[in-house]
Amino acid sequence: MRHAITLGFTTLLSIGSAQAETYTIDPRHTLPVFEVNHLGFSTQRGRFDKTSGKIELDRTKQTGKVDWTIDATSLDMGEDKWNEHLKSADFFNVAQFPTITYHADKLAFKGGVPVAAEGTLTLLGVTKPVKLAIHHFTCGRNPMNQKELCAADIEASLKRSEFGMTQYLPGVAGLAKDLIPGVGDEVKVLVPVEAYKD
């Protein structure tokens, strides 16, 4: 009798754990883009070309996890000199902090699909809470390679000053704030994400 109860309990546990699915981020189709105001004139955009990570989803329990790493050295502003400046200690300081990481263990669901993630972003060695909005979440089979995947568009906003990136902020010492508004503090992050089922 005890053996039967133990076996039944073990079976229930295995069924429950089987609901959780893991996915590996596809680095070719997960390319984070950031937007920031430049001197009060235009919105400038940069991109990171190398990312990696894992996503865990349990759509029955409506839970999940995200572990995501961005290679900061892969920053691409579209111009060599600008790349060099953004990678310097003035901004991303990639020599000292070559990676940017995001970890979330709380996902919000609506209608059975994830719509937000609450986690922490580590940038320049500083870790702060950042909430991601998840748009257009969908799962299916890639018609090109016939592999199962899930995908979404991710959006977030943060203040770079909160992570210690304070160079050229509007109104800081050394800038004639009436003439040069500086580089915006608020940064918008947009990420297309595709991840294949393990």
PDB file of C-alpha atoms in Angstrom:
ATOM      1  CA  MET A   1       0.000   0.000   0.000  1.00  0.00           C
ATOM      2  CA  ARG A   2       2.792   2.402   0.953  1.00  0.00           C
ATOM      3  CA  HIS A   3       4.609   1.496  -2.259  1.00  0.00           C
ATOM      4  CA  ALA A   4       1.480   2.240  -4.290  1.00  0.00           C
ATOM      5  CA  ILE A   5       1.038   5.643  -2.608  1.00  0.00           C
ATOM      6  CA  THR A   6       4.699   6.516  -3.184  1.00  0.00           C
ATOM      7  CA  LEU A   7       4.471   5.447  -6.812  1.00  0.00           C
ATOM      8  CA  GLY A   8       1.326   7.496  -7.315  1.00  0.00           C
ATOM      9  CA  PHE A   9       2.877  10.561  -5.710  1.00  0.00           C
ATOM     10  CA  THR A  10       5.990  10.210  -7.871  1.00  0.00           C
ATOM     11  CA  THR A  11       3.821   9.913 -10.966  1.00  0.00           C
ATOM     12  CA  LEU A  12       1.933  13.081 -10.080  1.00  0.00           C
ATOM     13  CA  LEU A  13       5.200  14.940  -9.581  1.00  0.00           C
ATOM     14  CA  SER A  14       6.526  13.781 -12.923  1.00  0.00           C
ATOM     15  CA  ILE A  15       3.316  14.819 -14.661  1.00  0.00           C
ATOM     16  CA  GLY A  16       3.464  18.237 -13.035  1.00  0.00           C
ATOM     17  CA  SER A  17       7.110  18.794 -13.904  1.00  0.00           C
ATOM     18  CA  ALA A  18       6.509  17.613 -17.460  1.00  0.00           C
ATOM     19  CA  GLN A  19       4.395  20.731 -18.058  1.00  0.00           C
ATOM     20  CA  ALA A  20       7.492  22.956 -17.856  1.00  0.00           C
ATOM     21  CA  GLU A  21       9.185  23.394 -21.217  1.00  0.00           C
ATOM     22  CA  THR A  22      12.591  24.914 -21.852  1.00  0.00           C
ATOM     23  CA  TYR A  23      13.658  26.931 -24.865  1.00  0.00           C
ATOM     24  CA  THR A  24      17.057  28.120 -26.102  1.00  0.00           C
ATOM     25  CA  ILE A  25      17.251  31.630 -27.512  1.00  0.00           C
ATOM     26  CA  ASP A  26      18.089  31.786 -31.201  1.00  0.00           C
ATOM     27  CA  PRO A  27      20.901  34.372 -31.420  1.00  0.00           C
ATOM     28  CA  ARG A  28      20.296  34.998 -35.127  1.00  0.00           C
ATOM     29  CA  HIS A  29      16.771  36.270 -34.477  1.00  0.00           C
ATOM     30  CA  THR A  30      17.155  37.815 -31.021  1.00  0.00           C
ATOM     31  CA  LEU A  31      18.818  41.183 -31.565  1.00  0.00           C
ATOM     32  CA  PRO A  32      18.261  43.790 -28.824  1.00  0.00           C
ATOM     33  CA  VAL A  33      17.817  47.364 -30.055  1.00  0.00           C
ATOM     34  CA  PHE A  34      17.960  50.442 -27.831  1.00  0.00           C
ATOM     35  CA  GLU A  35      16.734  53.978 -28.540  1.00  0.00           C
ATOM     36  CA  VAL A  36      17.921  57.218 -26.933  1.00  0.00           C
ATOM     37  CA  ASN A  37      17.470  60.913 -27.654  1.00  0.00           C
ATOM     38  CA  HIS A  38      20.581  62.522 -29.152  1.00  0.00           C
ATOM     39  CA  LEU A  39      21.225  66.149 -28.205  1.00  0.00           C
ATOM     40  CA  GLY A  40      17.519  66.934 -28.367  1.00  0.00           C
ATOM     41  CA  PHE A  41      17.455  66.432 -32.132  1.00  0.00           C
ATOM     42  CA  SER A  42      16.786  62.806 -33.044  1.00  0.00           C
ATOM     43  CA  THR A  43      16.230  59.300 -31.741  1.00  0.00           C
ATOM     44  CA  GLN A  44      19.359  57.243 -32.275  1.00  0.00           C
ATOM     45  CA  ARG A  45      19.404  53.450 -32.230  1.00  0.00           C
ATOM     46  CA  GLY A  46      22.012  50.822 -31.478  1.00  0.00           C
ATOM     47  CA  ARG A  47      21.948  47.040 -31.609  1.00  0.00           C
ATOM     48  CA  PHE A  48      23.654  44.102 -29.928  1.00  0.00           C
ATOM     49  CA  ASP A  49      24.456  41.311 -32.364  1.00  0.00           C
ATOM     50  CA  LYS A  50      25.271  38.484 -29.921  1.00  0.00           C
ATOM     51  CA  THR A  51      22.884  37.116 -27.298  1.00  0.00           C
ATOM     52  CA  SER A  52      22.295  33.801 -25.532  1.00  0.00           C
ATOM     53  CA  GLY A  53      19.900  32.447 -22.970  1.00  0.00           C
ATOM     54  CA  LYS A  54      17.230  30.065 -21.769  1.00  0.00           C
ATOM     55  CA  ILE A  55      13.495  30.462 -21.234  1.00  0.00           C
ATOM     56  CA  GLU A  56      11.374  28.128 -19.122  1.00  0.00           C
ATOM     57  CA  LEU A  57       7.602  28.087 -19.478  1.00  0.00           C
ATOM     58  CA  ASP A  58       4.893  26.193 -17.680  1.00  0.00           C
ATOM     59  CA  ARG A  59       1.715  27.348 -19.385  1.00  0.00           C
ATOM     60  CA  THR A  60      -0.458  25.076 -17.226  1.00  0.00           C
ATOM     61  CA  LYS A  61       0.761  26.641 -13.982  1.00  0.00           C
ATOM     62  CA  GLN A  62       1.358  29.989 -15.707  1.00  0.00           C
ATOM     63  CA  THR A  63       4.905  30.316 -14.450  1.00  0.00           C
ATOM     64  CA  GLY A  64       8.266  30.773 -16.094  1.00  0.00           C
ATOM     65  CA  LYS A  65      11.873  31.917 -15.938  1.00  0.00           C
ATOM     66  CA  VAL A  66      14.190  33.895 -18.170  1.00  0.00           C
ATOM     67  CA  ASP A  67      18.003  33.855 -18.151  1.00  0.00           C
ATOM     68  CA  TRP A  68      19.460  36.051 -20.835  1.00  0.00           C
ATOM     69  CA  THR A  69      22.972  37.299 -21.602  1.00  0.00           C
ATOM     70  CA  ILE A  70      23.918  40.051 -24.033  1.00  0.00           C
ATOM     71  CA  ASP A  71      27.468  40.314 -25.331  1.00  0.00           C
ATOM     72  CA  ALA A  72      28.127  44.023 -24.824  1.00  0.00           C
ATOM     73  CA  THR A  73      31.165  43.875 -27.113  1.00  0.00           C
ATOM     74  CA  SER A  74      28.817  43.102 -30.023  1.00  0.00           C
ATOM     75  CA  LEU A  75      27.357  46.626 -29.883  1.00  0.00           C
ATOM     76  CA  ASP A  76      26.737  48.046 -33.357  1.00  0.00           C
ATOM     77  CA  MET A  77      25.823  51.698 -33.917  1.00  0.00           C
ATOM     78  CA  GLY A  78      26.416  51.443 -37.664  1.00  0.00           C
ATOM     79  CA  GLU A  79      29.667  53.442 -37.674  1.00  0.00           C
ATOM     80  CA  ASP A  80      33.117  52.446 -36.411  1.00  0.00           C
ATOM     81  CA  LYS A  81      33.997  55.613 -34.492  1.00  0.00           C
ATOM     82  CA  TRP A  82      30.609  55.684 -32.825  1.00  0.00           C
ATOM     83  CA  ASN A  83      30.952  52.016 -31.903  1.00  0.00           C
ATOM     84  CA  GLU A  84      34.313  52.789 -30.305  1.00  0.00           C
ATOM     85  CA  HIS A  85      32.871  55.655 -28.276  1.00  0.00           C
ATOM     86  CA  LEU A  86      29.797  53.732 -27.065  1.00  0.00           C
ATOM     87  CA  LYS A  87      32.023  50.801 -26.038  1.00  0.00           C
ATOM     88  CA  SER A  88      34.359  53.090 -24.070  1.00  0.00           C
ATOM     89  CA  ALA A  89      34.226  53.909 -20.373  1.00  0.00           C
ATOM     90  CA  ASP A  90      31.969  56.870 -21.212  1.00  0.00           C
ATOM     91  CA  PHE A  91      29.092  54.502 -21.875  1.00  0.00           C
ATOM     92  CA  PHE A  92      29.048  50.653 -21.878  1.00  0.00           C
ATOM     93  CA  ASN A  93      32.674  50.193 -20.758  1.00  0.00           C
ATOM     94  CA  VAL A  94      32.879  46.796 -22.434  1.00  0.00           C
ATOM     95  CA  ALA A  95      36.510  46.250 -21.416  1.00  0.00           C
ATOM     96  CA  GLN A  96      35.445  46.023 -17.773  1.00  0.00           C
ATOM     97  CA  PHE A  97      31.848  44.828 -18.243  1.00  0.00           C
ATOM     98  CA  PRO A  98      31.692  42.626 -21.371  1.00  0.00           C
ATOM     99  CA  THR A  99      28.234  41.228 -20.632  1.00  0.00           C
ATOM    100  CA  ILE A 100      24.769  42.496 -19.756  1.00  0.00           C
ATOM    101  CA  THR A 101      22.445  40.011 -18.064  1.00  0.00           C
ATOM    102  CA  TYR A 102      18.756  39.742 -17.325  1.00  0.00           C
ATOM    103  CA  HIS A 103      17.148  37.241 -14.954  1.00  0.00           C
ATOM    104  CA  ALA A 104      13.434  36.889 -14.248  1.00  0.00           C
ATOM    105  CA  ASP A 105      11.593  34.227 -12.285  1.00  0.00           C
ATOM    106  CA  LYS A 106       8.177  35.865 -12.350  1.00  0.00           C
ATOM    107  CA  LEU A 107       6.048  35.986 -15.482  1.00  0.00           C
ATOM    108  CA  ALA A 108       2.570  37.501 -15.729  1.00  0.00           C
ATOM    109  CA  PHE A 109       0.023  35.710 -17.923  1.00  0.00           C
ATOM    110  CA  LYS A 110      -3.183  36.900 -19.562  1.00  0.00           C
ATOM    111  CA  GLY A 111      -5.440  34.605 -21.523  1.00  0.00           C
ATOM    112  CA  GLY A 112      -2.951  31.784 -21.071  1.00  0.00           C
ATOM    113  CA  VAL A 113       0.033  33.604 -22.601  1.00  0.00           C
ATOM    114  CA  PRO A 114       2.860  35.585 -20.946  1.00  0.00           C
ATOM    115  CA  VAL A 115       2.462  39.355 -21.182  1.00  0.00           C
ATOM    116  CA  ALA A 116       5.194  40.585 -18.804  1.00  0.00           C
ATOM    117  CA  ALA A 117       8.311  39.508 -16.939  1.00  0.00           C
ATOM    118  CA  GLU A 118       9.600  40.947 -13.669  1.00  0.00           C
ATOM    119  CA  GLY A 119      13.303  40.523 -13.081  1.00  0.00           C
ATOM    120  CA  THR A 120      16.674  42.194 -12.662  1.00  0.00           C
ATOM    121  CA  LEU A 121      19.030  43.707 -15.206  1.00  0.00           C
ATOM    122  CA  THR A 122      22.755  43.845 -14.515  1.00  0.00           C
ATOM    123  CA  LEU A 123      24.517  46.581 -16.478  1.00  0.00           C
ATOM    124  CA  LEU A 124      27.939  48.054 -15.668  1.00  0.00           C
ATOM    125  CA  GLY A 125      28.020  45.841 -12.593  1.00  0.00           C
ATOM    126  CA  VAL A 126      24.840  47.384 -11.184  1.00  0.00           C
ATOM    127  CA  THR A 127      21.725  45.251 -10.695  1.00  0.00           C
ATOM    128  CA  LYS A 128      18.292  46.889 -10.757  1.00  0.00           C
ATOM    129  CA  PRO A 129      14.709  45.644 -11.195  1.00  0.00           C
ATOM    130  CA  VAL A 130      13.406  45.956 -14.757  1.00  0.00           C
ATOM    131  CA  LYS A 131       9.996  44.906 -16.023  1.00  0.00           C
ATOM    132  CA  LEU A 132       9.625  43.648 -19.575  1.00  0.00           C
ATOM    133  CA  ALA A 133       6.400  43.934 -21.558  1.00  0.00           C
ATOM    134  CA  ILE A 134       5.822  40.898 -23.788  1.00  0.00           C
ATOM    135  CA  HIS A 135       3.899  41.509 -27.012  1.00  0.00           C
ATOM    136  CA  HIS A 136       2.683  39.153 -29.754  1.00  0.00           C
ATOM    137  CA  PHE A 137       3.699  35.957 -27.935  1.00  0.00           C
ATOM    138  CA  THR A 138       3.200  32.977 -30.197  1.00  0.00           C
ATOM    139  CA  CYS A 139       4.411  29.387 -30.478  1.00  0.00           C
ATOM    140  CA  GLY A 140       4.487  27.081 -33.463  1.00  0.00           C
ATOM    141  CA  ARG A 141       6.680  25.229 -35.910  1.00  0.00           C
ATOM    142  CA  ASN A 142       9.200  27.101 -38.022  1.00  0.00           C
ATOM    143  CA  PRO A 143       8.218  26.321 -41.628  1.00  0.00           C
ATOM    144  CA  MET A 144      11.847  26.518 -42.751  1.00  0.00           C
ATOM    145  CA  ASN A 145      13.454  23.995 -40.385  1.00  0.00           C
ATOM    146  CA  GLN A 146      10.323  22.337 -38.896  1.00  0.00           C
ATOM    147  CA  LYS A 147      11.523  22.983 -35.327  1.00  0.00           C
ATOM    148  CA  GLU A 148       9.196  24.063 -32.518  1.00  0.00           C
ATOM    149  CA  LEU A 149       9.720  27.565 -31.210  1.00  0.00           C
ATOM    150  CA  CYS A 150       8.128  30.395 -29.276  1.00  0.00           C
ATOM    151  CA  ALA A 151       8.593  34.054 -30.147  1.00  0.00           C
ATOM    152  CA  ALA A 152       7.613  37.514 -28.966  1.00  0.00           C
ATOM    153  CA  ASP A 153       8.438  41.203 -29.133  1.00  0.00           C
ATOM    154  CA  ILE A 154       9.889  42.536 -25.884  1.00  0.00           C
ATOM    155  CA  GLU A 155       9.776  46.149 -24.734  1.00  0.00           C
ATOM    156  CA  ALA A 156      11.222  47.928 -21.702  1.00  0.00           C
ATOM    157  CA  SER A 157      12.304  51.382 -20.537  1.00  0.00           C
ATOM    158  CA  LEU A 158      15.071  52.260 -18.100  1.00  0.00           C
ATOM    159  CA  LYS A 159      17.163  55.193 -16.946  1.00  0.00           C
ATOM    160  CA  ARG A 160      20.821  54.728 -17.768  1.00  0.00           C
ATOM    161  CA  SER A 161      21.850  56.966 -14.869  1.00  0.00           C
ATOM    162  CA  GLU A 162      20.493  54.384 -12.421  1.00  0.00           C
ATOM    163  CA  PHE A 163      23.170  51.978 -13.665  1.00  0.00           C
ATOM    164  CA  GLY A 164      25.984  54.508 -13.381  1.00  0.00           C
ATOM    165  CA  MET A 165      26.009  55.542 -17.063  1.00  0.00           C
ATOM    166  CA  THR A 166      25.997  59.299 -16.440  1.00  0.00           C
ATOM    167  CA  GLN A 167      28.249  60.740 -19.127  1.00  0.00           C
ATOM    168  CA  TYR A 168      26.646  63.511 -21.225  1.00  0.00           C
ATOM    169  CA  LEU A 169      23.373  63.488 -19.335  1.00  0.00           C
ATOM    170  CA  PRO A 170      21.241  66.589 -19.973  1.00  0.00           C
ATOM    171  CA  GLY A 171      22.273  69.461 -17.730  1.00  0.00           C
ATOM    172  CA  VAL A 172      25.409  67.817 -16.274  1.00  0.00           C
ATOM    173  CA  ALA A 173      28.540  69.808 -15.513  1.00  0.00           C
ATOM    174  CA  GLY A 174      30.549  70.684 -18.587  1.00  0.00           C
ATOM    175  CA  LEU A 175      27.565  71.019 -20.901  1.00  0.00           C
ATOM    176  CA  ALA A 176      25.955  74.324 -21.735  1.00  0.00           C
ATOM    177  CA  LYS A 177      22.498  73.017 -21.000  1.00  0.00           C
ATOM    178  CA  ASP A 178      20.791  75.899 -22.769  1.00  0.00           C
ATOM    179  CA  LEU A 179      22.606  74.955 -25.969  1.00  0.00           C
ATOM    180  CA  ILE A 180      23.300  71.212 -25.642  1.00  0.00           C
ATOM    181  CA  PRO A 181      20.532  69.108 -24.074  1.00  0.00           C
ATOM    182  CA  GLY A 182      22.885  66.119 -23.886  1.00  0.00           C
ATOM    183  CA  VAL A 183      22.158  62.451 -24.495  1.00  0.00           C
ATOM    184  CA  GLY A 184      18.870  61.325 -22.986  1.00  0.00           C
ATOM    185  CA  ASP A 185      18.675  59.482 -19.695  1.00  0.00           C
ATOM    186  CA  GLU A 186      15.658  57.384 -20.644  1.00  0.00           C
ATOM    187  CA  VAL A 187      16.495  54.423 -22.857  1.00  0.00           C
ATOM    188  CA  LYS A 188      13.865  52.365 -24.647  1.00  0.00           C
ATOM    189  CA  VAL A 189      14.722  48.736 -25.342  1.00  0.00           C
ATOM    190  CA  LEU A 190      13.052  46.705 -28.101  1.00  0.00           C
ATOM    191  CA  VAL A 191      13.876  43.047 -28.636  1.00  0.00           C
ATOM    192  CA  PRO A 192      12.525  40.527 -31.114  1.00  0.00           C
ATOM    193  CA  VAL A 193      12.950  37.120 -29.447  1.00  0.00           C
ATOM    194  CA  GLU A 194      12.819  33.656 -30.989  1.00  0.00           C
ATOM    195  CA  ALA A 195      13.633  30.569 -28.929  1.00  0.00           C
ATOM    196  CA  TYR A 196      13.626  26.916 -29.944  1.00  0.00           C
ATOM    197  CA  LYS A 197      12.190  24.183 -27.762  1.00  0.00           C
ATOM    198  CA  ASP A 198      14.878  21.968 -26.239  1.00  0.00           C
TER     199      ASP A 198
END
